[in-house]
Each structure stands twice: as structure tokens, then as C-alpha cells.
Coordinates of C-alpha atoms in Angstrom, one line a residue:
I32 CA 95.4 110.5 100.3
M33 CA 95.8 114.3 99.9
Y34 CA 99.6 114.0 100.1
Y35 CA 99.8 111.6 97.2
S36 CA 97.0 113.2 95.1
T37 CA 98.9 116.5 95.3
H38 CA 102.0 114.8 93.9
T39 CA 99.8 114.0 90.9
R40 CA 98.5 117.5 90.7
L41 CA 102.1 118.8 90.5
R42 CA 102.4 116.9 87.2
V43 CA 99.5 118.7 85.6
E44 CA 99.1 122.0 87.4
P45 CA 101.5 124.9 88.2
I46 CA 103.3 124.4 91.4
Q47 CA 101.9 127.6 92.9
S48 CA 98.3 126.4 92.6
A49 CA 98.9 122.7 93.6
N50 CA 101.3 123.5 96.4
E51 CA 98.6 124.9 98.7
H52 CA 97.0 121.5 99.0
Y53 CA 100.0 120.4 101.0
I54 CA 99.1 122.8 103.7
V55 CA 95.6 121.4 103.9
A56 CA 97.1 117.9 104.0
H57 CA 99.5 119.0 106.7
R58 CA 96.7 120.3 108.9
G59 CA 94.7 117.2 108.4
A60 CA 97.6 114.9 109.2
M61 CA 98.4 116.8 112.3
A62 CA 94.8 116.7 113.5
S63 CA 94.6 112.9 112.9
G64 CA 98.0 112.3 114.6
A65 CA 99.8 111.2 111.4
V66 CA 102.9 113.3 112.2
R67 CA 105.1 111.6 109.7
F68 CA 102.9 112.6 106.8
A69 CA 102.3 116.0 108.2
F70 CA 106.0 116.8 108.1
A71 CA 106.4 115.3 104.7
C72 CA 103.6 117.6 103.5
A73 CA 105.2 120.6 105.2
F74 CA 108.7 119.8 103.8
V75 CA 107.3 119.5 100.2
Y76 CA 105.3 122.7 100.7
D77 CA 108.3 124.7 101.9
N78 CA 110.7 123.2 99.3
N79 CA 108.3 123.8 96.4
S80 CA 107.5 127.3 97.7
F81 CA 111.2 128.2 97.6
W82 CA 111.8 126.8 94.1
A83 CA 108.6 128.2 92.7
G84 CA 109.7 131.7 93.6
K85 CA 107.4 132.5 96.5
K86 CA 108.4 135.7 98.4
L87 CA 111.5 134.8 100.4
S88 CA 110.3 136.3 103.7
L89 CA 107.2 134.1 103.6
V90 CA 109.3 131.1 102.7
V91 CA 111.7 131.7 105.6
N92 CA 108.8 132.2 108.1
S93 CA 107.1 129.0 106.9
I94 CA 110.4 127.1 107.2
K95 CA 111.0 128.4 110.7
E96 CA 107.6 127.4 111.8
T97 CA 108.0 123.9 110.2
M98 CA 111.4 123.5 111.8
K99 CA 110.0 124.4 115.3
Q100 CA 107.4 121.7 114.9
M101 CA 109.9 119.2 113.7
I102 CA 112.2 119.9 116.7
F103 CA 109.2 119.6 119.1
Y104 CA 108.2 116.3 117.6
K105 CA 111.9 115.2 117.3
N106 CA 111.5 114.5 113.5
L107 CA 115.3 114.7 112.8
V108 CA 115.2 113.3 109.3
M109 CA 112.8 115.8 107.9
L110 CA 114.6 118.5 109.9
A111 CA 117.9 117.5 108.3
L112 CA 116.2 117.6 104.8
L113 CA 114.8 121.1 105.4
R114 CA 117.9 122.6 106.9
P115 CA 119.8 123.2 103.6
I116 CA 116.9 125.0 102.0
C117 CA 116.5 127.1 105.2
R118 CA 120.2 128.1 105.0
L119 CA 120.0 129.0 101.4
S120 CA 116.8 131.0 102.0
L121 CA 118.4 132.9 104.8
R122 CA 121.5 133.7 102.8
L123 CA 119.4 135.0 99.9
T124 CA 117.6 137.3 102.3
G125 CA 120.9 138.6 103.6
Q126 CA 120.4 137.1 107.1
S127 CA 123.1 134.6 107.1
D128 CA 126.7 133.9 106.1
V129 CA 126.8 130.3 107.3
H130 CA 128.2 129.0 104.0
Q131 CA 131.7 130.1 105.1
R132 CA 131.7 128.4 108.5
D133 CA 132.1 124.7 109.4
D134 CA 130.0 124.8 112.5
L135 CA 127.0 127.0 112.8
T136 CA 124.3 128.0 115.2
N137 CA 121.0 127.5 113.6
I138 CA 117.9 129.8 113.9
F139 CA 117.0 128.1 117.2
G140 CA 120.4 128.6 118.9
E141 CA 121.5 124.9 118.4
T142 CA 125.0 124.2 117.2
Y143 CA 125.2 122.0 114.1
K144 CA 128.3 120.8 112.4
E145 CA 128.1 120.0 108.7
G146 CA 128.8 116.4 107.8
E147 CA 127.8 115.0 111.2
G148 CA 124.7 113.2 112.4
I149 CA 121.9 112.2 110.1
S150 CA 123.0 114.4 107.3
S151 CA 126.1 112.3 106.7
K152 CA 124.3 108.9 106.6
L153 CA 121.1 109.2 104.6
P154 CA 121.3 109.6 100.8
P155 CA 118.2 111.8 100.5
V156 CA 119.6 114.2 103.1
M157 CA 123.1 114.1 101.5
L158 CA 121.5 114.8 98.0
T159 CA 119.5 117.7 99.4
E160 CA 122.5 119.3 101.0
C161 CA 124.6 118.9 97.8
F162 CA 121.9 120.3 95.6
A163 CA 121.4 123.3 97.9
K164 CA 125.2 124.0 97.9
F165 CA 125.2 123.6 94.1
S166 CA 122.4 126.2 93.8
E167 CA 124.0 128.5 96.3
G168 CA 127.3 128.3 94.4
L169 CA 125.6 129.2 91.1
I170 CA 123.5 132.0 92.6
F171 CA 126.4 133.7 94.3
R172 CA 128.9 132.9 91.5
E173 CA 131.0 130.5 93.5
V174 CA 131.7 128.3 90.5
D175 CA 134.2 126.0 92.2
R176 CA 131.8 125.3 95.0
A177 CA 129.0 124.6 92.5
R178 CA 131.2 122.2 90.5
D179 CA 132.3 120.3 93.6
S180 CA 128.8 120.1 94.9
I181 CA 127.2 118.8 91.7
Q182 CA 130.0 116.2 91.3
Q183 CA 129.3 115.0 94.9
Y184 CA 125.6 115.0 94.1
L185 CA 126.0 112.9 91.0
S186 CA 128.4 110.5 92.8
I187 CA 125.9 110.0 95.7
Q188 CA 123.0 109.7 93.3
G189 CA 124.9 107.0 91.4
L190 CA 125.5 104.9 94.5
T191 CA 122.1 105.1 96.0
T192 CA 119.1 103.0 95.2
A193 CA 116.7 105.4 97.0
N194 CA 113.8 106.5 94.9
M195 CA 114.6 110.2 94.3
N196 CA 112.0 110.7 91.7
N197 CA 109.2 112.3 93.8
S198 CA 107.7 115.7 93.7
G199 CA 110.2 117.3 96.0
N200 CA 113.0 116.5 93.6
F201 CA 111.8 118.1 90.3
F202 CA 114.4 120.8 90.6
P203 CA 117.4 118.7 91.5
I204 CA 116.7 116.3 88.7
F205 CA 116.2 119.1 86.1
Y206 CA 119.2 121.3 87.1
A207 CA 121.6 118.5 87.8
G208 CA 120.9 117.3 84.3
L209 CA 121.8 120.7 83.0
A210 CA 125.0 120.8 84.9

């Protein structure tokens, strides 16, 4: 209940004040064994924290903790959704240059090749990756990369029937519309 009620709060309250309710929902879901909802809450919290401008070191630490739990519980879909935001956060803090390499070793020492596995099959994950690359391109003035990423984002969004209009997608909808 708290997960969905916080989605409603995001429509009427600033993200910074409503976002903390996702942590409470995450703890409650983990305590009750609802791991799927717990990770959904953690993903939305980390994503919103990043886009709302929370201090990057805190966002990176939160994402790392969330990813550790996702790996432990083998929640690969939510892990794939969170990975692009983690990479962008790390690059913004100067800890990573993974945007220039095809295969990379993530923060846990695992090798991951872009475009393989879950990330190349599920539209929500593909959209998240495209939007993170679009944002990264704009932030670091890589205009060609930003253009290609937003074109890919819009083509995937046009082909999918997935409901991408939830709280975790305020920013992609808004900024993709501007592009």
C-alpha cells in the first residue's frame, strides 16, 4: 500500500519529501518477505534521489547497497534497471569512464557486456539505458551520443505497449519530450 500511495504523493508533494516514504516501504516489504516490492521501492527511491539532485556520494552509496541486495536475491530485472543510473552517477562523481568501453566490470567485479542479457530484451530496461545514455551525452556535451540515444529511446517507446507512465519515469517523459 505504501508503495502505491507514495506514487500519489509524488504527484502533489516535492520529490525530496515524498521519496523518503519509499525507504519505509522498502524496509516493510523486506520484513514481510515481499522482495519484489521491496526492490521496486528501492529502485524508485534511488532513481528519484538521483534526478531530484540528492548529493551524489549518498546516491552512489544507496545504489551500491541496493545492488548488493538485488544480487543476493537474484533480482536481475531490477538490477538491470538500476545499472544505467549507477553508471551515470559514478561517471558524474569521477569514479568511472565506462561510457567508452563495450564491456565493463561493475562495482562488484562482475563483467557485463552492454546489449546482452536482460537489458537487450525488456523494453523498460532498454528505455532506462537509452535515457541514461541520453542524459550522459547532454551532461558531458557528447551531442551525437545524446541524439542517437534519444532516437533509440523514442523508437523503442513507439514499439512497446508497456506502461511507462509511472513515478520512476517522470524525468524521461519530460526530457524526451523536450528533445
